[in-house]
Amino acid sequence: MYIGIDLGGTNIAAGVVDEKGNILATDSTPTEKERDFTEIVADMAEIAKKVTRKAGLATADIKGVGIGCPGTVDNKNGMVVYANNLKMEHSPVAAEFKKHWDIPVSLINDADAAAFGEFKMTAPDADSFVFMTLGTGVGGGVVIDGKLMRGCNGAGGELGHFCIEVDGKPCTCGARGCLESYASVTALIEQTKEKMAACPDSNMHDWVKKKGKISGRTAFECAKQGDAAAIEVRDRYIHYVAVGVNSLINIFQPKIFAIGGGISREGDTLLDPIKAFVKKNNYNKYMNETELRIATLFNDAGIIGAAFAAMTKQ
Amino acid sequence: MYIGIDLGGTNIAAGVVDEKGNILATDSTPTEKERDFTEIVADMAEIAKKVTRKAGLATADIKGVGIGCPGTVDNKNGMVVYANNLKMEHSPVAAEFKKHWDIPVSLINDADAAAFGEFKMTAPDADSFVFMTLGTGVGGGVVIDGKLMRGCNGAGGELGHFCIEVDGKPCTCGARGCLESYASVTALIEQTKEKMAACPDSNMHDWVKKKGKISGRTAFECAKQGDAAAIEVRDRYIHYVAVGVNSLINIFQPKIFAIGGGISREGDTLLDPIKAFVKKNNYNKYMNETELRIATLFNDAGIIGAAFAAMTKQ
């Protein structure tokens, strides 16, 4: 048995995971991200022990703990080098965890954890697997021959920061024109706001009044009701995602390409136009084609992937 | 001893290569690309035997032959699935070669061969290595943990066909806005032509009159003499290359990133501004950085890489 921890900006989620990837018990607690990292790590150790009890196990039954963190991790040295939104910079998270529970600890980037979980549970035989997640940002991970592609420094497999528009929109990373600036849910919300400002008659205004705020669902839901402005926003957004997916397929030609993140719950509304775009624009017109699919584990992928990282010492 | 063959649109080059990557003898013969593939393969076998004799060896001394081909190869089945500019489509090149010389034959994409040769000779200890070549097109190859990244179908590692400009210039591959449409030498020549048409006073006109035609060197050479229009062309072209390099570094975070192809002979004129751009725009600001360099093997990389492909059964 292993424990997977998904450290987010809002919540710390933890689960006991068996060797096959089944989750036996889970729990979560608020991150309270303003705190010093030592306090957050203390809470991680506490919730890890709590889920162990919840699963009816003793601490001796647990062989390792995997922790998925936003940002850049240095697993060799057990450090979170930098974590977006958290007060972690060169923080010795593994050593700190061991003060509370002396057990092997693996650190892994959160998007890599989600990618690895999705890979292990849905495509373990694929020789190459790309996972892209559309959320506040665009993240992802790449698995080649069963191993996460982490580059020379653990920061490889960053799929949201290649340029799709030379000198385009400023990105949070400091560069311009990154995929993330066009294909994240944050970008979709901006695109929705811009269109609403230009189209005062759009039904999107009513939708937002009812729901209280603009979200990534505004354009998708109003488009389903036939609102022309919403259809434009949705289709343009999907075009950006498709351009990103096609680019990554040309680079990796993976056996399977899975799209995750909240917006992936739109299912075929999102997937079908991407498939059509890739069919037309993929560089490879002669060999087996990549299978494009929606990811299936949703929020559990991070916990399962972090546990598998501990299991396989990735 | 192994033989590496670099099958190009103009010439077939072959060399005898020892286990350390030293070339013992080389030769070349025109491809005459309009011919049936069986005739081209017959010439490949003949030149392979010729370089063997030139190296003072017997055919029994040669353990295998590697053939680098433009386009998509299916090494498992010994087929060239599709080769740009050559009359090869699902052509059983390995079986055809063995009719002339019964020896193990490995097929490899030509850019992959160049990447693998450069990797083996200049960076064999790098856990991750990206090679990008700027020529008629933009090609490349990626080596991870000593193995070429070939995707699920052998067509992986295609670095010229990710989008850097949504809905941008039409690319030869059928998509729009690919890096190749902005960063290949073909694109540079187009960019040079456009600027010359707009700037009748540019020294580039004199240069072209002297040299007989516009080439990838026109803008670089006239820029060195201070021609303002040429400087603009050169700097914009390098900007496109830098955007591509930075994107690929964000995706792979390789230990080493090498730039090859004819234009790479410009050396630091090309490399320094790319380094500055990557320093500023790289997503990774906390970990070890990729070492950017100009490739060193030039034309030999294809022969050496093809021979290594045969040696290591890539």
XYZ file of C-alpha atoms in Angstrom:
628
model
C 0.000 0.000 0.000
C 1.097 3.541 -0.810
C -0.179 7.007 -0.107
C -0.696 9.603 -2.794
C -1.009 13.247 -1.831
C -2.273 15.919 -4.195
C -1.102 19.272 -2.849
C -3.220 22.022 -4.388
C -3.518 25.748 -3.774
C -6.895 25.205 -2.094
C -6.885 21.682 -0.665
C -4.526 18.905 0.317
C -6.101 15.632 -0.863
C -4.695 12.274 0.169
C -5.548 8.662 -0.521
C -4.396 5.146 0.262
C -3.715 3.403 -3.042
C -3.027 -0.279 -3.584
C -0.564 -1.779 -6.088
C -3.264 -1.875 -8.781
C -4.169 1.788 -8.393
C -7.390 1.289 -6.421
C -8.109 4.018 -3.902
C -9.024 2.484 -0.526
C -9.682 5.669 1.423
C -9.376 9.414 0.842
C -9.677 12.642 2.759
C -8.791 16.289 2.311
C -8.002 19.366 4.336
C -7.614 23.044 3.408
C -4.128 24.047 2.300
C -4.229 27.551 3.799
C -1.505 28.403 1.389
C -0.242 31.504 3.193
C 1.345 29.349 5.882
C 4.968 28.349 6.184
C 5.729 25.119 4.321
C 6.538 23.296 7.576
C 2.935 23.725 8.745
C 1.585 22.502 5.405
C 3.865 19.467 5.546
C 2.716 18.720 9.116
C -0.871 18.682 7.829
C 0.129 16.422 4.931
C 1.640 13.918 7.376
C -1.441 14.098 9.591
C -3.894 13.509 6.731
C -1.696 10.680 5.454
C -1.978 8.972 8.826
C -5.708 9.683 8.908
C -6.420 7.989 5.554
C -4.266 5.057 6.672
C -6.524 4.570 9.710
C -9.621 5.135 7.544
C -8.479 2.266 5.284
C -8.156 0.029 8.349
C -4.370 -0.123 8.027
C -1.386 0.466 10.285
C 1.436 2.850 9.344
C 3.680 -0.214 8.922
C 1.445 -1.335 6.017
C 2.392 1.757 4.010
C 5.553 1.400 1.941
C 5.897 4.928 0.626
C 4.332 8.338 0.136
C 4.146 10.268 -3.134
C 3.476 13.981 -3.096
C 2.299 15.835 -6.200
C 3.146 19.549 -5.982
C 2.449 22.463 -8.309
C 5.651 23.870 -9.773
C 9.160 22.509 -10.021
C 10.361 19.675 -7.832
C 13.803 18.169 -7.352
C 12.970 14.613 -6.361
C 16.609 13.543 -6.047
C 17.095 15.979 -3.209
C 13.527 15.860 -1.880
C 13.016 19.568 -2.542
C 10.174 21.654 -3.869
C 12.275 24.135 -5.828
C 9.432 26.467 -6.592
C 5.675 26.080 -6.247
C 3.225 28.478 -7.854
C 1.044 30.139 -5.233
C 2.646 28.324 -2.305
C 5.362 29.599 -0.012
C 7.811 26.986 -1.148
C 11.185 27.811 -2.606
C 14.001 25.308 -2.215
C 11.931 23.781 0.588
C 13.096 20.349 1.869
C 9.597 18.847 1.853
C 10.685 15.190 1.977
C 12.975 15.670 4.995
C 10.308 17.727 6.751
C 7.694 15.010 6.117
C 10.009 12.381 7.582
C 10.150 14.294 10.881
C 6.471 13.339 11.275
C 6.568 9.927 9.604
C 9.846 8.252 8.678
C 8.957 6.665 5.351
C 10.267 6.915 1.737
C 8.871 10.094 0.135
C 8.734 10.798 -3.627
C 8.069 14.278 -4.943
C 6.498 14.795 -8.345
C 5.076 17.726 -10.270
C 1.275 17.691 -9.987
C 0.629 17.572 -13.733
C 3.194 14.782 -14.069
C 1.379 12.932 -11.268
C -1.955 13.270 -13.058
C -0.354 12.124 -16.318
C 1.297 9.152 -14.669
C -1.907 8.138 -12.860
C -3.933 8.353 -16.053
C -1.242 6.375 -17.900
C -1.010 3.599 -15.300
C -4.772 3.185 -15.005
C -5.935 3.623 -18.585
C -3.026 2.967 -20.958
C -0.252 1.021 -19.192
C 0.760 -0.773 -22.393
C 1.145 2.370 -24.520
C 4.780 2.897 -25.557
C 4.124 6.635 -25.572
C 1.451 8.669 -23.823
C 0.761 12.397 -23.685
C -1.615 13.942 -21.168
C -2.679 17.570 -21.431
C -4.765 19.225 -18.769
C -6.864 22.327 -19.420
C -7.420 24.197 -16.174
C -6.349 27.498 -14.628
C -3.248 26.864 -16.710
C -2.369 24.290 -19.343
C -0.280 21.505 -17.867
C 0.653 18.034 -18.830
C 3.008 15.155 -18.757
C 4.605 12.722 -21.163
C 5.281 9.041 -20.517
C 7.704 7.216 -22.816
C 8.381 3.493 -22.424
C 6.643 3.579 -19.048
C 8.776 6.422 -17.679
C 7.869 10.058 -17.136
C 9.829 12.342 -19.437
C 11.317 14.779 -16.933
C 14.185 16.319 -18.898
C 17.573 17.060 -17.397
C 16.161 18.908 -14.426
C 12.756 17.429 -13.580
C 10.940 20.285 -15.316
C 10.405 18.539 -18.674
C 6.976 17.746 -20.110
C 5.710 21.307 -19.690
C 3.070 21.387 -22.417
C 1.456 24.794 -21.861
C 4.470 26.939 -22.658
C 5.300 26.464 -26.276
C 4.499 29.401 -28.512
C 1.439 29.178 -30.759
C 1.425 32.893 -31.653
C 4.711 34.714 -32.247
C 4.755 37.917 -30.162
C 1.249 37.034 -28.993
C -0.499 37.493 -25.655
C 1.738 37.903 -22.608
C 1.805 34.673 -20.595
C 2.090 34.343 -16.807
C 5.497 32.698 -17.426
C 6.938 35.906 -18.841
C 7.040 34.797 -22.484
C 4.515 35.705 -25.178
C 2.034 33.627 -27.158
C 2.204 30.435 -25.070
C -0.521 27.836 -25.598
C -1.621 28.470 -22.005
C -2.548 32.077 -22.876
C -5.096 30.802 -25.410
C -6.185 27.336 -24.311
C -6.423 27.500 -20.505
C -9.778 27.973 -18.810
C -8.449 31.344 -17.627
C -7.992 32.299 -21.297
C -11.461 30.966 -22.172
C -12.990 33.167 -19.480
C -11.141 36.201 -20.887
C -12.305 35.325 -24.407
C -15.872 35.014 -23.077
C -15.671 38.404 -21.334
C -14.380 40.100 -24.477
C -17.163 38.656 -26.619
C -19.825 39.574 -24.039
C -18.584 43.169 -23.999
C -18.854 43.230 -27.806
C -22.276 41.520 -27.877
C -24.670 43.054 -25.337
C -27.562 40.981 -26.761
C -25.880 37.622 -26.217
C -27.686 35.170 -23.931
C -24.397 34.816 -22.097
C -25.339 37.960 -20.119
C -28.495 36.263 -18.764
C -26.562 33.082 -17.996
C -23.978 35.019 -15.987
C -26.705 36.900 -14.089
C -28.297 33.580 -13.105
C -25.052 31.832 -12.162
C -23.438 34.810 -10.476
C -20.204 34.795 -12.470
C -18.516 34.102 -15.785
C -16.898 30.683 -15.903
C -15.367 28.266 -18.367
C -18.869 26.811 -18.829
C -20.565 30.073 -19.893
C -19.745 29.860 -23.599
C -20.133 26.063 -23.822
C -23.595 26.080 -22.205
C -24.958 29.097 -24.070
C -23.583 27.659 -27.330
C -25.657 24.528 -26.719
C -28.714 26.794 -26.580
C -27.774 28.251 -29.972
C -26.377 31.627 -28.913
C -24.290 32.833 -31.882
C -21.744 34.796 -29.844
C -21.238 31.854 -27.480
C -20.759 29.493 -30.436
C -18.044 31.794 -31.778
C -16.234 31.858 -28.430
C -16.481 28.078 -27.992
C -15.359 27.248 -31.514
C -12.430 29.666 -31.439
C -11.348 28.298 -28.050
C -11.528 24.716 -29.318
C -9.502 25.808 -32.360
C -6.699 26.992 -30.068
C -6.785 23.716 -28.138
C -6.757 21.754 -31.414
C -3.734 23.692 -32.693
C -1.929 22.807 -29.459
C -2.926 19.145 -29.576
C -1.943 18.788 -33.232
C 1.437 20.414 -32.556
C 2.161 18.012 -29.707
C 1.046 15.021 -31.763
C 3.462 16.065 -34.524
C 6.268 16.292 -31.976
C 5.572 13.076 -30.037
C 3.363 10.867 -32.257
C 2.170 9.212 -29.063
C 0.128 6.037 -29.012
C -2.465 7.832 -26.879
C -3.164 11.526 -26.274
C -5.526 12.212 -23.359
C -7.114 15.560 -22.540
C -8.013 16.250 -18.918
C -8.995 19.135 -16.657
C -12.429 20.556 -15.868
C -13.245 21.546 -19.436
C -12.701 17.962 -20.599
C -16.062 17.109 -19.002
C -17.571 18.655 -22.135
C -16.684 15.316 -23.765
C -17.363 14.959 -27.477
C -18.330 18.632 -27.836
C -14.664 19.316 -27.174
C -13.156 16.149 -28.608
C -14.894 15.767 -31.980
C -13.718 19.072 -33.528
C -10.194 18.438 -32.200
C -10.197 14.997 -33.826
C -11.365 16.523 -37.123
C -8.632 19.194 -36.972
C -5.909 16.652 -36.210
C -7.156 14.314 -38.948
C -6.729 17.154 -41.448
C -3.537 18.738 -40.136
C -1.468 15.928 -38.629
C 1.942 15.664 -40.284
C 1.763 11.881 -40.213
C -0.490 10.791 -43.019
C 1.018 7.379 -43.610
C 1.405 5.560 -40.324
C -0.770 4.513 -37.416
C -2.445 7.478 -35.874
C -2.517 8.653 -32.303
C -5.676 7.784 -30.391
C -7.201 10.962 -28.985
C -9.352 10.625 -25.891
C -10.783 12.411 -22.885
C -9.017 11.514 -19.633
C -11.152 9.484 -17.250
C -9.756 9.744 -13.733
C -10.480 13.430 -13.180
C -9.501 14.486 -9.646
C -8.265 11.048 -8.595
C -5.473 11.049 -11.187
C -3.228 13.204 -8.998
C -3.550 10.969 -5.929
C -3.131 7.752 -7.912
C -0.221 9.129 -9.942
C 1.606 10.392 -6.841
C 1.167 6.939 -5.243
C 2.485 5.254 -8.400
C 5.445 7.658 -8.392
C 6.288 6.363 -4.913
C 5.683 2.761 -6.018
C 7.883 2.922 -9.114
C 10.419 5.387 -7.687
C 9.965 7.717 -10.691
C 32.497 -2.053 -38.741
C 29.217 -0.676 -40.033
C 28.077 1.263 -43.048
C 26.009 4.422 -42.804
C 24.156 5.657 -45.868
C 22.667 9.122 -46.145
C 20.030 9.036 -48.867
C 19.316 12.578 -50.024
C 17.304 14.072 -52.858
C 20.531 14.967 -54.693
C 23.192 12.496 -53.547
C 23.573 9.134 -51.910
C 26.502 9.416 -49.466
C 27.962 6.358 -47.755
C 30.702 5.734 -45.247
C 32.372 2.936 -43.327
C 32.105 3.756 -39.625
C 33.864 2.007 -36.755
C 32.383 1.280 -33.314
C 33.625 4.647 -32.018
C 32.002 6.632 -34.810
C 35.165 7.277 -36.847
C 34.601 7.401 -40.583
C 37.176 5.212 -42.379
C 36.117 5.859 -45.971
C 33.333 7.691 -47.772
C 31.960 8.157 -51.250
C 28.860 9.480 -52.951
C 26.877 9.090 -56.131
C 23.952 11.064 -57.617
C 20.509 9.943 -56.436
C 18.737 10.647 -59.724
C 15.584 10.753 -57.730
C 13.183 10.219 -60.609
C 14.196 6.546 -60.837
C 12.352 3.581 -59.436
C 13.391 2.778 -55.867
C 14.898 -0.557 -56.897
C 17.497 1.244 -59.022
C 18.318 3.641 -56.202
C 18.702 0.715 -53.782
C 20.992 -1.078 -56.266
C 23.211 2.027 -56.297
C 23.162 2.148 -52.496
C 24.377 -1.444 -52.319
C 27.061 -0.735 -54.897
C 28.401 2.338 -53.123
C 28.301 0.442 -49.822
C 30.558 -2.219 -51.323
C 32.772 0.469 -52.859
C 33.450 2.239 -49.539
C 34.127 -1.148 -47.947
C 36.875 -1.774 -50.498
C 38.118 1.816 -50.107
C 38.531 1.180 -46.373
C 40.573 -1.919 -47.172
C 37.923 -4.234 -45.766
C 36.027 -7.304 -46.959
C 32.226 -7.469 -46.953
C 32.500 -10.027 -44.152
C 34.007 -7.292 -41.928
C 30.787 -5.267 -42.113
C 28.196 -6.202 -39.493
C 25.300 -4.054 -40.621
C 24.076 -1.208 -42.797
C 22.065 1.791 -41.627
C 20.142 3.856 -44.158
C 18.906 7.361 -43.350
C 15.971 8.339 -45.561
C 13.938 11.521 -45.844
C 10.327 10.972 -44.772
C 8.671 8.262 -42.777
C 10.254 4.856 -42.293
C 8.920 1.669 -40.764
C 12.083 0.016 -39.518
C 10.281 -3.023 -38.084
C 9.140 -3.986 -41.543
C 12.106 -2.563 -43.433
C 9.904 -0.169 -45.379
C 10.198 3.420 -46.478
C 6.562 4.372 -45.992
C 6.860 7.724 -47.654
C 9.876 9.779 -48.712
C 9.623 13.431 -49.686
C 10.816 13.972 -53.240
C 11.658 10.312 -53.843
C 9.546 7.705 -55.565
C 9.167 5.658 -52.430
C 5.841 4.735 -50.927
C 5.575 1.564 -48.885
C 8.815 0.474 -50.571
C 10.565 -2.595 -49.073
C 14.017 -0.995 -49.110
C 15.645 -3.419 -46.630
C 14.535 -6.541 -48.510
C 15.588 -4.970 -51.818
C 19.038 -4.107 -50.399
C 19.505 -7.692 -49.202
C 19.060 -8.955 -52.771
C 22.405 -7.248 -53.484
C 24.094 -7.782 -50.133
C 22.590 -10.068 -47.503
C 23.316 -8.159 -44.318
C 21.216 -6.676 -41.466
C 19.709 -3.356 -42.633
C 18.314 -0.644 -40.345
C 16.183 2.156 -41.715
C 16.014 5.497 -39.976
C 14.592 8.908 -40.769
C 17.401 11.177 -42.019
C 16.904 13.864 -39.364
C 16.791 11.164 -36.682
C 20.047 9.783 -38.089
C 21.700 13.204 -37.918
C 20.398 13.674 -34.373
C 21.612 10.265 -33.276
C 25.044 10.757 -34.867
C 25.455 14.151 -33.212
C 24.307 12.671 -29.885
C 26.659 9.676 -29.992
C 29.684 11.732 -31.007
C 29.220 14.913 -28.983
C 26.938 14.218 -26.033
C 26.699 10.462 -25.347
C 26.250 10.992 -21.605
C 23.361 13.476 -21.891
C 20.151 12.003 -20.453
C 18.199 14.086 -22.953
C 19.282 15.634 -26.229
C 17.394 17.642 -28.835
C 18.774 18.306 -32.300
C 17.121 20.759 -34.661
C 18.277 21.184 -38.229
C 17.573 24.307 -40.267
C 17.647 23.478 -43.940
C 15.193 23.276 -46.826
C 12.814 22.293 -44.054
C 13.114 22.212 -40.277
C 13.842 18.725 -39.048
C 15.166 17.186 -35.931
C 15.377 14.353 -33.534
C 15.152 13.737 -29.811
C 17.233 11.265 -27.821
C 16.062 10.319 -24.326
C 18.086 7.994 -22.109
C 20.199 7.051 -25.119
C 17.236 6.082 -27.291
C 15.675 7.936 -30.202
C 12.165 9.117 -29.388
C 10.237 7.677 -32.324
C 6.654 7.720 -31.036
C 4.188 4.912 -31.658
C 4.828 4.803 -35.378
C 8.430 5.839 -36.016
C 7.388 9.355 -37.028
C 7.960 11.013 -33.627
C 10.512 13.755 -33.055
C 9.220 15.884 -35.928
C 10.281 19.334 -34.709
C 9.382 21.524 -37.680
C 5.641 21.024 -37.592
C 4.346 22.523 -34.424
C 2.400 25.732 -34.830
C 4.079 29.017 -33.888
C 1.443 31.210 -35.555
C -2.241 30.259 -35.334
C -3.765 30.351 -38.828
C -0.375 31.511 -40.118
C 1.502 30.759 -43.338
C 0.494 27.596 -45.210
C 3.095 24.873 -44.666
C 4.163 22.204 -47.136
C 2.639 19.649 -44.738
C -0.863 21.016 -45.295
C -1.232 22.727 -41.904
C -0.770 26.422 -41.180
C 1.772 28.344 -39.124
C 4.312 25.534 -38.631
C 7.780 26.481 -37.388
C 9.156 25.236 -40.726
C 7.228 27.964 -42.577
C 9.165 30.635 -40.647
C 12.478 29.113 -39.596
C 13.604 26.981 -42.557
C 16.151 28.306 -45.032
C 13.353 28.204 -47.616
C 11.391 30.604 -45.396
C 14.459 32.811 -44.896
C 14.872 33.093 -48.661
C 11.215 34.114 -48.990
C 11.636 36.664 -46.208
C 14.726 38.008 -47.972
C 12.870 38.301 -51.294
C 10.000 40.171 -49.688
C 12.301 42.664 -47.981
C 14.312 43.192 -51.196
C 11.119 43.942 -53.097
C 10.193 46.497 -50.435
C 13.719 48.001 -50.255
C 15.128 48.666 -53.741
C 18.123 50.510 -52.193
C 19.260 47.602 -50.056
C 22.764 46.259 -50.698
C 21.175 42.848 -50.927
C 20.357 43.616 -54.580
C 24.070 44.065 -55.397
C 24.977 40.926 -53.458
C 22.445 38.874 -55.418
C 23.702 40.303 -58.725
C 27.254 39.242 -57.817
C 26.335 35.789 -56.524
C 23.747 35.025 -59.164
C 20.887 34.160 -56.808
C 19.226 34.801 -53.480
C 20.257 32.309 -50.814
C 20.047 31.776 -47.072
C 23.344 33.692 -46.803
C 22.135 36.888 -48.529
C 20.667 38.557 -45.458
C 23.328 37.272 -43.041
C 26.229 38.504 -45.193
C 24.720 41.887 -46.088
C 23.762 42.382 -42.432
C 27.428 41.989 -41.495
C 28.189 44.871 -43.865
C 25.614 46.996 -42.020
C 22.734 46.938 -44.501
C 19.657 47.956 -42.509
C 17.142 45.908 -44.519
C 19.349 42.812 -44.267
C 19.718 43.296 -40.509
C 15.937 43.395 -40.208
C 15.536 40.167 -42.183
C 18.294 38.398 -40.249
C 17.041 39.494 -36.826
C 13.419 38.605 -37.563
C 14.481 35.201 -38.903
C 16.575 34.526 -35.794
C 13.583 35.585 -33.682
C 11.465 32.871 -35.305
C 14.178 30.277 -34.711
C 14.517 31.436 -31.095
C 10.756 31.130 -30.525
C 10.949 27.569 -31.823
C 14.000 26.659 -29.750
C 12.520 28.146 -26.575
C 9.251 26.261 -27.136
C 11.083 22.959 -27.532
C 13.238 23.630 -24.471
C 10.080 24.250 -22.431
C 8.647 20.943 -23.647
C 11.765 18.778 -23.265
C 14.151 20.611 -20.893
C 16.953 18.651 -22.540
C 20.462 18.549 -21.167
C 21.736 19.695 -24.555
C 20.024 21.407 -27.494
C 22.069 21.420 -30.712
C 21.260 23.428 -33.836
C 22.457 22.051 -37.168
C 21.907 22.572 -40.878
C 23.665 24.901 -43.292
C 22.613 28.093 -41.540
C 24.211 26.882 -38.298
C 27.595 27.690 -39.871
C 26.756 31.293 -38.958
C 27.866 30.268 -35.454
C 27.539 32.853 -32.695
C 25.755 35.323 -34.990
C 22.888 32.837 -34.872
C 23.454 31.357 -31.441
C 23.999 34.404 -29.224
C 20.612 36.066 -29.822
C 18.883 32.683 -29.406
C 20.662 32.179 -26.075
C 19.581 35.655 -24.948
C 15.961 34.974 -25.953
C 15.885 31.620 -24.167
C 17.510 33.080 -21.057
C 14.684 35.614 -20.870
C 11.746 33.436 -21.939
C 12.519 29.920 -20.718
C 9.806 28.635 -18.388
C 12.404 27.014 -16.140
C 13.904 29.729 -14.006
C 14.878 27.602 -11.035
C 16.695 24.504 -12.217
C 19.744 23.659 -14.308
C 19.433 25.099 -17.742
C 19.733 23.458 -21.120
C 23.081 23.926 -22.852
C 22.490 25.446 -26.270
C 25.114 24.779 -28.937
C 25.791 24.620 -32.641
C 26.027 21.059 -33.971
C 29.525 20.056 -35.041
C 29.342 17.083 -37.402
C 27.619 18.859 -40.294
C 27.224 16.504 -43.265
C 28.858 13.538 -41.555
C 26.167 13.346 -38.873
C 23.776 11.494 -41.194
C 26.301 8.811 -42.150
C 27.537 8.329 -38.581
C 24.009 8.306 -37.142
C 22.767 5.778 -39.703
C 25.739 3.535 -38.867
C 25.015 3.885 -35.132
C 21.367 3.041 -35.803
C 22.559 -0.236 -37.325
C 25.013 -0.769 -34.451
C 22.487 -0.191 -31.665
C 19.493 -1.618 -33.526
C 17.501 1.590 -32.936
